[in-house]
Amino acid sequence: MEIGTMLKALQDPMGIPFYPVVFQALMVLTFALHIMFVNFTLGTSFLSVYGYLKGGENWTRLSRSLARATTVNISVAMLLGVAPLLFVQVVYDPFWYASNMLSAAWVIGFIFIMMLAYSLTYVFYLKRDHKTGGGFAIFGIIAFALFLLSGIIMHALGYQLLQPEKWLNWYTKGNFIDTSGTSLHAFQLPRFLHFIIPSFAMTGIFLMLYAWYFKNRADFDKGYLEWVGKTGAKMAFIFTAIQAVVGFWWLFSLPAGFSFFTNPFFLIGAALGIALLVFLYNAQKDPVKYAVPGVLGAFLTIFGMSYAREALRMKYLGRFDYSIFNYKLNIDWGSTALFLATFVMGLAIIGYLLSVAYKSGRVAGEYVSTPSMNKWGKISIALLLIWIVVVAGLGIVISVRNYL
Amino acid sequence: MYPIWEVPNLSAGIVLALMATFHILPSHLSVSAIWFNVYVETKAYRENRPELLEFIKKYSLLLLVFSYVLGSLSGIGIWYSATVANPRGISGLIHNYVWGWATEWVFFIIEVIGIFIYYYTLGKVDKKTHLKIGWIFAIGSWTTMVIIVGILAFMLSSGKWPETGNFFDGFFNQTYWSQLLMRTTLMFGIAAAYAIAVATRIKNADVRAFITKTASRWGIAGLILGSILFLWYLKTLPDANRMLITVLAPQGLKTGIIVSSGVLVLYFIYANVKPLGIRLVPAILAIAVLFGGIWSTERIREMIRKPYIISQYMYSNQIIGKDVIAKGVSAEAKIINEKGILKFAPFVPDGLREINEGNQVQVGKMIALIECSSCHVFDEKGLRAMPQMVKRLGFKEAEAVEGFLDGLGGYPYMPPFVGTAAERKALATYLVSLNK
């Protein structure tokens, strides 16, 4: 079967319920958010073990904070991973499913590896102080190694997906087929590293944010925070520089026919990356001041790079005339409106929750809400109730119409 | 048609069932526990009983670690295992319900951020603010159920959707309300069972007695209401599915539901009378019994969905069985019967696309993998093992099997065979070869 025809045949006959460009934009945006927290997870997991082993007052204290941060970072990374996982299956279903089936055992393995890694992270965080002499580091080390392994699995799935011309060869040996799903078939080192190296740069920025966030807390030592900020800024700069080198390595390893270096998405991504590097160079003298614009700039860079990655995927798949913009449309305004309205409402509620967390963490004692915060809280609850009333009302109307 | 994943003796479907079953324990806890928590917290503040907060702290830590570590991951695990067990099935769901899932995702964010903040700010923010966070978390968490039940129920009973192709017609289908209300009431029973287990770890005897007594009342009410709603749920099932409960569901599962509910009601009554008499081990056993009951119900729900993976649309073996005209989708049986499954499916070795004398058995196995492996394994032992079935039916001649395959669609739970006559013969030849 010719590959272009096969891809068409694999597409879901239902079509998609809204314009592909919207799914694509949401996919890229949520992927950028997801990978940022994946980076935080890997980086804080590594650094918490490093600090624990290195010892000394500052490193031990930082290590404890980072071990706790890792538990939150993984949760957020998973949370944010759900959305791109969903959207990739909407517009790239033939690729995602074929790649998954070819390595199905690893797909399931991923879940168990993550469960183990996450549990070990909790063990490392909750029990580390019970034993002296660095013996507990092994839990943190295994957790980090397992996080890295799950990264390898995701990388392979994402890279196999780009090569439909090889799928049949991976699946069949003569007249025999391999239904075990136990092989990972494709790996590209510079591409993989380009997802991993930023973990250390982003964790550097994470440390800058840490120094900034706690700077007004009386119970935090100034010298300690200053050390954290400086360490962070240094890490962020060095690893962003390494990332730039890896980026060019990846660029030069791409098929020449793509001429990806002239692609506007790549150029924007690369420009953002260079700008970030210059910014981080300047940040060395006063990391706290640069922390908030730093994380925003870094996210913008990741977002630009994620779009470049998507543009690269379109290059790979364009070889077989596959374009998400030709996907059959079955526009469904009702459910689209449901999501968009819920999304906007959700931002307001999530904003409230995060504000409470932010404000309470900045004071040493009990935080008492201001009247405006109280109002925001009440509105959040009201919005949730209104949502339920509206959806239930719609459901009752439809049920009465259809079944009574 | 995607490549196939075979799991020796088990099938990918059972991997999915195991993952989904495991997920029940943390996920149902996550939706229900916070309601109990908020109730107790409100009482603690109103009646000025700060000692109750010890329970709140313990119960939310259980929630945070158990539900949001293992629960979130096994939830994603269900999705992953559904993907590798039935990629076209999950694709069909996603291409209809992507915005439903995306909407659920928004509430999932509220839920996860909610539990972290609820746990870490206990005692660090003023009481009213903490309760607000509890309420937001509780309502947001339940809303994820409001959404996912629509999609789950759709797979079982797709309502008017096959005619209209409309999102909400499929979502608010004939079993939606009964399932939503049943699951909502039962979740209080689940919260109660966990709360009693957590209470056994509390030192203050008054608090322990109070929590256990309160929880036991929630448990009794939840179970009784849930059982009544379960009967309503059975009534709302389409006839064809209800009939399959008699035909397909093993007696063990049915007994499981009745026995577990009975045992739990007695357990809750005992807990109410002698709240301090319950220790950790029996409390965990009670959760196990509860789990057995839920497992039985969910397994039956999946069995009576047959022969479909998506009701009135796609068969368990991923072949589209019915037109959905509103969406411009045609059933695939006709084209496969003309063209042949070996030409229709992309992932077939070139040497097996044409049938000849030498490759009959190999081709037959390929067809069996495509059309049967969702529910049958080909090992000697295992899930609905094909060699055992062939032996039990006493098939020795390919002709007899061909006749059987022809009438397959007549069984209420089997998808029909699709393909050309030559392909049917090859499949029959392969199946007979298993009878040795």
Coordinates of C-alpha atoms in Angstrom, one line a residue, chain A residues 1 6 9-18 22-23 26 30 68 71-72 75-76 78-83 85-87 89-91 93-98 100-102 104-105 107-108 110-112 114-115 118-119 122 125-126 154 157 167-168 171-172 174-182 327-328 330 332 334-336 338-339 342-343 345-347 349-350 352-354 356-357 360 363 365-369 373-374 377-378 380-381 384-385 387-388 391-392 394-396 398-399 401-403, chain B residues 1-7 15 19 22 61 64-65 68-70 72-74 76-81 83-88 90-103 105-114 116-117 120-121 123-129 131-133 135-137 139-140 142-143 146-147 158-161 165-169 171-174 176-177 313-314 320 324 326-330 332 339 343-353 359 362 366 369:
Chain A
M1 CA 0.0 0.0 0.0
M6 CA -2.3 4.3 4.0
A9 CA -7.0 5.3 5.3
L10 CA -5.8 5.4 8.9
Q11 CA -7.4 8.8 9.6
D12 CA -10.5 8.6 11.7
P13 CA -13.6 8.7 9.4
M14 CA -15.4 10.8 11.9
G15 CA -13.3 13.8 11.0
I16 CA -12.6 16.4 13.6
P17 CA -15.1 18.7 15.4
F18 CA -13.4 22.0 14.8
V22 CA -7.2 25.5 16.7
F23 CA -6.3 22.0 17.8
L26 CA -3.7 24.2 21.7
T30 CA -0.1 22.9 26.1
R68 CA 9.4 18.6 47.8
T71 CA 6.7 16.0 43.9
V72 CA 4.6 19.0 42.8
S75 CA 2.0 16.3 39.2
V76 CA 1.8 19.5 37.2
M78 CA 1.4 15.0 34.2
L79 CA -1.6 17.3 34.4
L80 CA -0.4 19.5 31.6
G81 CA 0.7 16.4 29.5
V82 CA -2.9 15.2 29.2
A83 CA -3.9 18.0 26.9
L85 CA -1.7 13.9 24.4
L86 CA -5.4 14.4 23.6
F87 CA -4.9 16.9 20.8
Q89 CA -4.6 12.1 18.8
V90 CA -7.1 14.4 17.2
V91 CA -5.0 15.7 14.3
D93 CA -4.0 10.0 15.0
P94 CA -2.5 7.7 12.3
F95 CA 1.0 8.5 13.5
W96 CA 0.4 8.5 17.2
Y97 CA -1.5 5.2 17.2
A98 CA 0.8 3.4 14.7
N100 CA 2.2 3.4 20.0
M101 CA 1.2 0.0 18.7
L102 CA 4.7 -0.7 17.4
A104 CA 3.0 -1.1 22.9
A105 CA 4.8 -2.9 25.7
V107 CA 3.7 2.4 26.3
I108 CA 2.4 0.4 29.2
F110 CA 5.9 4.0 30.8
I111 CA 3.0 4.1 33.2
F112 CA 4.6 1.7 35.7
M114 CA 6.4 6.7 36.2
M115 CA 4.5 5.2 39.1
Y118 CA 6.9 9.1 41.5
S119 CA 6.7 6.9 44.5
Y122 CA 8.0 10.7 47.7
Y125 CA 11.3 13.5 50.2
L126 CA 9.5 12.2 53.2
M154 CA 8.3 9.4 24.9
L157 CA 7.3 7.3 20.3
W167 CA 6.7 1.2 10.1
L168 CA 6.0 -1.9 8.0
Y171 CA 6.4 -4.6 12.2
T172 CA 7.1 -7.4 9.7
G174 CA 9.2 -11.5 5.8
N175 CA 5.8 -13.1 6.3
F176 CA 6.0 -12.9 10.0
I177 CA 4.8 -10.0 12.1
D178 CA 6.1 -8.9 15.5
T179 CA 3.1 -8.3 17.8
S180 CA 5.2 -8.2 21.0
G181 CA 5.6 -4.4 21.0
T182 CA 8.8 -4.8 23.0
Y327 CA -8.6 16.7 7.8
K328 CA -12.3 16.1 7.2
N330 CA -17.5 17.8 11.1
D332 CA -19.6 20.8 16.3
G334 CA -22.0 23.1 20.8
S335 CA -19.1 21.1 22.3
T336 CA -16.6 23.7 21.1
L338 CA -18.7 24.2 26.0
F339 CA -14.9 23.8 26.1
T342 CA -15.2 26.1 30.6
F343 CA -11.6 27.0 29.8
M345 CA -14.1 30.0 33.6
G346 CA -11.4 27.5 34.7
L347 CA -8.7 30.2 34.3
I349 CA -10.9 29.6 39.3
I350 CA -7.3 28.4 38.9
Y352 CA -7.9 32.2 42.6
L353 CA -6.3 28.9 43.8
L354 CA -2.9 30.0 42.7
V356 CA -4.1 31.9 47.6
A357 CA -1.1 29.6 47.4
S360 CA 0.0 32.4 51.8
V363 CA 4.0 35.2 54.9
G365 CA 2.3 32.9 59.8
E366 CA -1.3 32.5 58.9
Y367 CA -2.5 34.3 55.8
V368 CA -5.8 36.1 56.2
S369 CA -7.7 36.8 52.9
M373 CA -9.8 37.7 47.7
N374 CA -12.8 36.5 49.5
G377 CA -13.3 32.9 46.1
K378 CA -17.1 33.2 46.3
S380 CA -15.2 30.9 41.9
I381 CA -17.6 28.7 43.7
L384 CA -18.8 26.1 39.3
L385 CA -22.4 25.9 40.5
W387 CA -21.7 25.5 35.2
I388 CA -23.4 22.5 36.8
V391 CA -25.0 21.7 31.8
A392 CA -27.6 19.8 33.8
L394 CA -29.1 21.3 28.9
G395 CA -29.0 17.6 29.7
I396 CA -32.6 17.6 31.0
I398 CA -32.2 16.9 25.7
S399 CA -33.3 13.9 27.7
R401 CA -36.8 15.8 24.0
N402 CA -35.2 12.4 23.1
Y403 CA -36.8 10.0 25.6
Chain B
M1 CA -6.5 -1.0 11.2
Y2 CA -3.3 -0.5 13.2
P3 CA -0.6 -3.0 14.1
I4 CA -1.7 -5.6 16.7
W5 CA -0.3 -6.0 20.2
E6 CA -0.5 -9.5 21.6
V7 CA 0.0 -10.1 25.3
V15 CA -4.2 -5.3 30.5
M19 CA -5.4 -0.9 34.8
F22 CA -6.8 -0.6 39.8
L61 CA -2.5 13.3 52.7
L64 CA -2.8 13.6 47.8
V65 CA -0.4 10.7 47.6
Y68 CA -3.1 12.0 42.9
V69 CA 0.1 10.0 42.4
L70 CA -1.2 6.5 41.7
S72 CA -3.6 10.3 38.1
L73 CA -1.0 7.9 36.6
S74 CA -3.3 4.9 36.4
I76 CA -3.5 8.1 32.1
G77 CA -2.7 4.4 32.2
I78 CA -6.3 3.6 31.2
W79 CA -5.9 5.9 28.3
Y80 CA -2.6 4.3 27.2
S81 CA -3.8 0.8 27.6
T83 CA -4.9 3.0 23.0
V84 CA -2.8 -0.2 22.6
A85 CA -5.8 -2.5 23.1
N86 CA -8.1 -0.7 20.7
P87 CA -6.6 2.3 18.9
R88 CA -9.5 2.8 16.6
I90 CA -10.2 5.3 21.4
S91 CA -9.8 7.3 18.2
G92 CA -13.5 7.1 17.5
L93 CA -14.3 8.3 21.0
I94 CA -11.7 11.1 20.8
H95 CA -12.9 12.3 17.4
N96 CA -16.4 12.8 18.9
Y97 CA -15.6 13.7 22.4
V98 CA -12.4 15.7 22.3
W99 CA -14.0 18.8 23.6
G100 CA -15.6 16.8 26.4
W101 CA -12.3 15.5 27.5
A102 CA -10.7 18.9 27.1
T103 CA -13.5 20.2 29.3
W105 CA -9.2 18.4 31.8
V106 CA -10.0 22.0 33.0
F107 CA -11.7 20.5 36.0
F108 CA -8.8 18.0 36.5
I109 CA -6.4 21.0 36.8
I110 CA -8.7 22.6 39.4
E111 CA -8.8 19.3 41.2
V112 CA -5.1 18.7 41.3
I113 CA -4.1 22.2 42.1
G114 CA -6.9 22.2 44.6
F116 CA -2.1 20.4 46.8
I117 CA -3.2 23.8 48.1
Y120 CA -0.4 22.5 52.2
T121 CA -2.4 25.5 53.4
G123 CA -3.7 25.9 59.3
K124 CA -1.7 28.4 57.2
V125 CA -4.7 30.4 55.8
D126 CA -7.8 31.6 57.6
K127 CA -10.6 29.1 58.1
K128 CA -13.0 30.6 55.6
T129 CA -10.5 30.6 52.8
L131 CA -13.1 25.9 53.3
K132 CA -13.5 27.8 50.1
I133 CA -10.6 25.9 48.6
W135 CA -15.5 23.5 48.2
I136 CA -13.9 24.4 44.9
F137 CA -12.0 21.1 45.0
I139 CA -17.3 20.6 43.2
G140 CA -14.6 20.6 40.6
W142 CA -17.4 15.8 41.1
T143 CA -17.7 17.7 37.8
V146 CA -20.4 14.5 35.4
I147 CA -18.3 14.6 32.2
S158 CA -25.2 5.8 22.3
G159 CA -28.7 7.2 22.4
K160 CA -29.9 9.2 19.4
W161 CA -26.3 9.8 18.4
G165 CA -24.2 12.5 15.2
N166 CA -24.7 15.2 17.8
F167 CA -22.3 15.5 20.7
F168 CA -25.0 16.1 23.4
D169 CA -27.4 13.5 22.0
F171 CA -23.6 12.4 25.9
F172 CA -27.0 12.6 27.5
N173 CA -28.0 9.1 26.4
Q174 CA -30.5 6.7 27.9
Y176 CA -26.6 8.8 31.6
W177 CA -28.7 10.0 34.5
Y313 CA -21.1 2.0 15.7
M314 CA -17.8 0.1 16.1
I320 CA -17.0 -0.1 11.8
V324 CA -23.3 7.2 10.9
A326 CA -24.9 12.5 9.9
K327 CA -21.1 12.3 10.2
G328 CA -20.5 10.9 6.7
V329 CA -19.3 7.6 8.0
S330 CA -20.1 4.3 6.2
E332 CA -16.9 -1.1 6.5
K339 CA -11.9 -6.1 -1.3
K343 CA -6.1 -5.6 1.1
F344 CA -8.1 -3.3 3.4
A345 CA -5.8 -3.5 6.4
P346 CA -2.5 -1.6 5.9
F347 CA -0.3 -3.6 8.2
V348 CA -0.1 -6.9 6.4
P349 CA 3.1 -8.4 5.1
D350 CA 3.3 -8.2 1.3
G351 CA 3.6 -12.0 1.1
L352 CA 0.2 -12.5 2.8
R353 CA -1.8 -10.1 0.7
N359 CA 0.3 -19.6 2.9
Q362 CA -0.2 -18.0 7.9
M366 CA -3.1 -12.9 10.1
L369 CA -5.1 -11.4 14.6

